[in-house]
Tab-separated table of C-alpha atoms in Angstrom:
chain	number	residue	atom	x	y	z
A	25	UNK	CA	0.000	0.000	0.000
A	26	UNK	CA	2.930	2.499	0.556
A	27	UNK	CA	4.900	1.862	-2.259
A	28	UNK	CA	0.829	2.353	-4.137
A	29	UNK	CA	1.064	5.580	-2.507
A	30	UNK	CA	4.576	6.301	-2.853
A	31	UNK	CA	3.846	5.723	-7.213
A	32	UNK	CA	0.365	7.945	-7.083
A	33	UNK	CA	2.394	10.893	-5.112
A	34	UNK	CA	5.371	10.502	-7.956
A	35	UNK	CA	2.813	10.696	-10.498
A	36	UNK	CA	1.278	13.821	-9.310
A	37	UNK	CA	4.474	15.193	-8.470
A	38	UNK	CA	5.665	14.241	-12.153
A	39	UNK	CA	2.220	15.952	-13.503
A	40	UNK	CA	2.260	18.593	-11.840
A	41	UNK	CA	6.066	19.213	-13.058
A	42	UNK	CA	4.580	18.979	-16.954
A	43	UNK	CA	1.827	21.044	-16.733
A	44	UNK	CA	3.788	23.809	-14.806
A	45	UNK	CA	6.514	23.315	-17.403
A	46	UNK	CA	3.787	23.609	-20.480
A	47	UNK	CA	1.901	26.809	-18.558
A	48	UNK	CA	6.045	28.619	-18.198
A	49	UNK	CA	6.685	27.171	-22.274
A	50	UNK	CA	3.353	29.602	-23.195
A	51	UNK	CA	3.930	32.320	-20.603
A	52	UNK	CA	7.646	32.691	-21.865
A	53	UNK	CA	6.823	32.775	-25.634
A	54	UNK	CA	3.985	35.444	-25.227
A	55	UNK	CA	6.221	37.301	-23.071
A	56	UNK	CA	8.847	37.324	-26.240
A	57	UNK	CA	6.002	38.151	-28.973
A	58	UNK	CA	5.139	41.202	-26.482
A	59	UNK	CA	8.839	42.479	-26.281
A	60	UNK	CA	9.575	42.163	-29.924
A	61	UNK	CA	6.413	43.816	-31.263
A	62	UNK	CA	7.224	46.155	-28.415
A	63	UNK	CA	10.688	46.738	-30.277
A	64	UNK	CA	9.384	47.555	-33.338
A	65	UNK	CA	6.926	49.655	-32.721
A	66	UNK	CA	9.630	51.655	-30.532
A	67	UNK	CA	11.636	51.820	-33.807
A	68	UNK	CA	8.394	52.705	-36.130
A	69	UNK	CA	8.016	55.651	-33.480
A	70	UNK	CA	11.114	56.842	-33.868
A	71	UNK	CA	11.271	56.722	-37.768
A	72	UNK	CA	7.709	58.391	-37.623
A	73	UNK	CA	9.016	61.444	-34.874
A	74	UNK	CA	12.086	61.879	-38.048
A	75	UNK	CA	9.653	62.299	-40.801
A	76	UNK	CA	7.368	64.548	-38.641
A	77	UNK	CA	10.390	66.883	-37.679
A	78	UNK	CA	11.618	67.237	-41.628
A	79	UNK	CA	7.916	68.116	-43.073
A	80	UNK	CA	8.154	71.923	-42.881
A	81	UNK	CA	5.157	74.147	-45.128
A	82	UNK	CA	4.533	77.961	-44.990
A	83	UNK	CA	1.520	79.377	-45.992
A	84	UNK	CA	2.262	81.796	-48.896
A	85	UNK	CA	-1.437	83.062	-49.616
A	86	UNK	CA	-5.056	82.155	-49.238
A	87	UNK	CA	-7.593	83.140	-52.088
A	88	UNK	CA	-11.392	82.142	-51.969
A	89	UNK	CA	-13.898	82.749	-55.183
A	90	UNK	CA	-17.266	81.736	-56.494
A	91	UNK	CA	-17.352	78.496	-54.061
A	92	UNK	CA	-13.809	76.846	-53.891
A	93	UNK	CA	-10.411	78.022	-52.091
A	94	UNK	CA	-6.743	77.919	-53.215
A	95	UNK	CA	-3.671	77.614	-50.791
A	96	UNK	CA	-0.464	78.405	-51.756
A	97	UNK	CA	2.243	76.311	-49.742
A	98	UNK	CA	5.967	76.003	-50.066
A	99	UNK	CA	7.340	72.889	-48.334
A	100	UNK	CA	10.709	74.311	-46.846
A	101	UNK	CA	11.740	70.476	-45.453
A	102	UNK	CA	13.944	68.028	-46.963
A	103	UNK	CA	11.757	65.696	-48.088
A	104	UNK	CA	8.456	65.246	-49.852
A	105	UNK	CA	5.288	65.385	-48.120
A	106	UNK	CA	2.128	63.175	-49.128
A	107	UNK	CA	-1.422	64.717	-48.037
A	108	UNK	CA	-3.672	62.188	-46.479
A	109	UNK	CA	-6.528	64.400	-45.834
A	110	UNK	CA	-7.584	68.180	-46.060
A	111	UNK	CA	-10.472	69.737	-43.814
A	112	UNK	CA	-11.620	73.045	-44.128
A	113	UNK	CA	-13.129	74.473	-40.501
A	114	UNK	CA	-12.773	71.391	-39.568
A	115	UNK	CA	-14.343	69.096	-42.399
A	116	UNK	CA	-12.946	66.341	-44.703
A	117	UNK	CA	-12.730	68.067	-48.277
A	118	UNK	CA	-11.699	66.805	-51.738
A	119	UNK	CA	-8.197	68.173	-52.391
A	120	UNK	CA	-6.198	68.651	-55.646
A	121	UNK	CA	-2.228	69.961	-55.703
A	122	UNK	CA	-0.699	71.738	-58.345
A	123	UNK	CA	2.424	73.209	-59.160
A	124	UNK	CA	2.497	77.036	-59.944
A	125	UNK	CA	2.521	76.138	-63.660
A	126	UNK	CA	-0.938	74.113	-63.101
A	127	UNK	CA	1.044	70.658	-63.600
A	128	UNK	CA	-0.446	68.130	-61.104
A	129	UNK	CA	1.461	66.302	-58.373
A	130	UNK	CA	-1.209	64.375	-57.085
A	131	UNK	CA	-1.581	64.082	-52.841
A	132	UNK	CA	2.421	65.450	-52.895
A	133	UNK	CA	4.392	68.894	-51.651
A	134	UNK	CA	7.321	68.675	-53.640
A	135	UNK	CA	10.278	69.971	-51.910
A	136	UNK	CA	11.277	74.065	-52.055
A	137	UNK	CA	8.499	74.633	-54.709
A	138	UNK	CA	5.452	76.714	-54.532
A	139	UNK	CA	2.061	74.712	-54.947
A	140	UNK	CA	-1.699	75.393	-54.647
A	141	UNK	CA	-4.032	73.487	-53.170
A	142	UNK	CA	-7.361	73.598	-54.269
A	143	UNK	CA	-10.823	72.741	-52.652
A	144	UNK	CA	-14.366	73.081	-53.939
A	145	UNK	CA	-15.710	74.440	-50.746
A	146	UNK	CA	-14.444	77.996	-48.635
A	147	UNK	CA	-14.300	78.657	-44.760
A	148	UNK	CA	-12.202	80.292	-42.148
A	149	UNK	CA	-9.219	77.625	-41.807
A	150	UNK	CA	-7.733	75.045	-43.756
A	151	UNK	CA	-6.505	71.798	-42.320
A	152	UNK	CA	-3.872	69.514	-43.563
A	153	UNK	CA	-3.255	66.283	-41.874
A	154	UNK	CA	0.370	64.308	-43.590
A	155	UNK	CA	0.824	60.744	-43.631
A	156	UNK	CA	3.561	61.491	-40.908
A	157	UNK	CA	1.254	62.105	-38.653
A	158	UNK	CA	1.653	66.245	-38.685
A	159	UNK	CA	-1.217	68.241	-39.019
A	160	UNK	CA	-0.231	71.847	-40.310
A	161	UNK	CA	-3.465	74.218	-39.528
A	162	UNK	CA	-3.745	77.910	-41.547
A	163	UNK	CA	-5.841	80.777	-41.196
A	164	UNK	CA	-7.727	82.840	-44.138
């Protein structure tokens, strides 16, 4: 009877060893998934915070007629800057961008050239959000 006892209390001992070892096995490997995808999205951040510190625009002029608005910008940064969205007072508004000489660049502000950026709507401020995350906000 005690060796019976002595084999059940081994058993248990030895069951309790694999399921602790299979619980630690899962615990470790979601612990490793959590620091790596905590890794990269330190390093997206910091490519992000570079591209938000390069886009630079000024606001050259801001005409409104018959309905629609154009913005002249000049992007002063070092790199090109894509438009993701355009809101005037505060709304989402169809945008187009062209050059000075009316040649389109599509959702772009090249770099050190003057563009305007048309809307078919007018209002008090003009919104424009990059796909760096900056949102540059002018006055008319």
């Amino acid at each position: 009877m005690k060796k019976r006892k002595a084999v059940g209390e081994v058993i248990a001992v030895a069951l309790l060893l694999v399921v602790t070892a299979a619980v630690m096995t899962v615990v470790i490997s979601y612990s490793n998934d959590q620091i790596f995808s905590e890794r990269q999205t330190a390093t997206e951040a910091i490519e992000k915070s570079r591209k938000r510190i390069q886009e630079l625009v000024s606001l050259i002029g801001i005409s409104a007629n018959s309905g629609s608005m154009s913005v002249e910008l000049l992007n002063y940064g070092k790199e090109i800057i894509t438009v993701e969205k355009v809101m005037v007072d505060g709304t989402p508004t169809p945008f187009s961008i062209q050059k000075s000489d009316g040649t389109p660049v599509g959702t772009t502000l090249p770099v050190k050239e003057l563009v305007n950026l048309q809307m078919p709507t007018t209002g008090k401020t003009v919104q424009i959000l990059t796909t760096a995350g900056n949102l540059f906000d002018f006055s008319a």
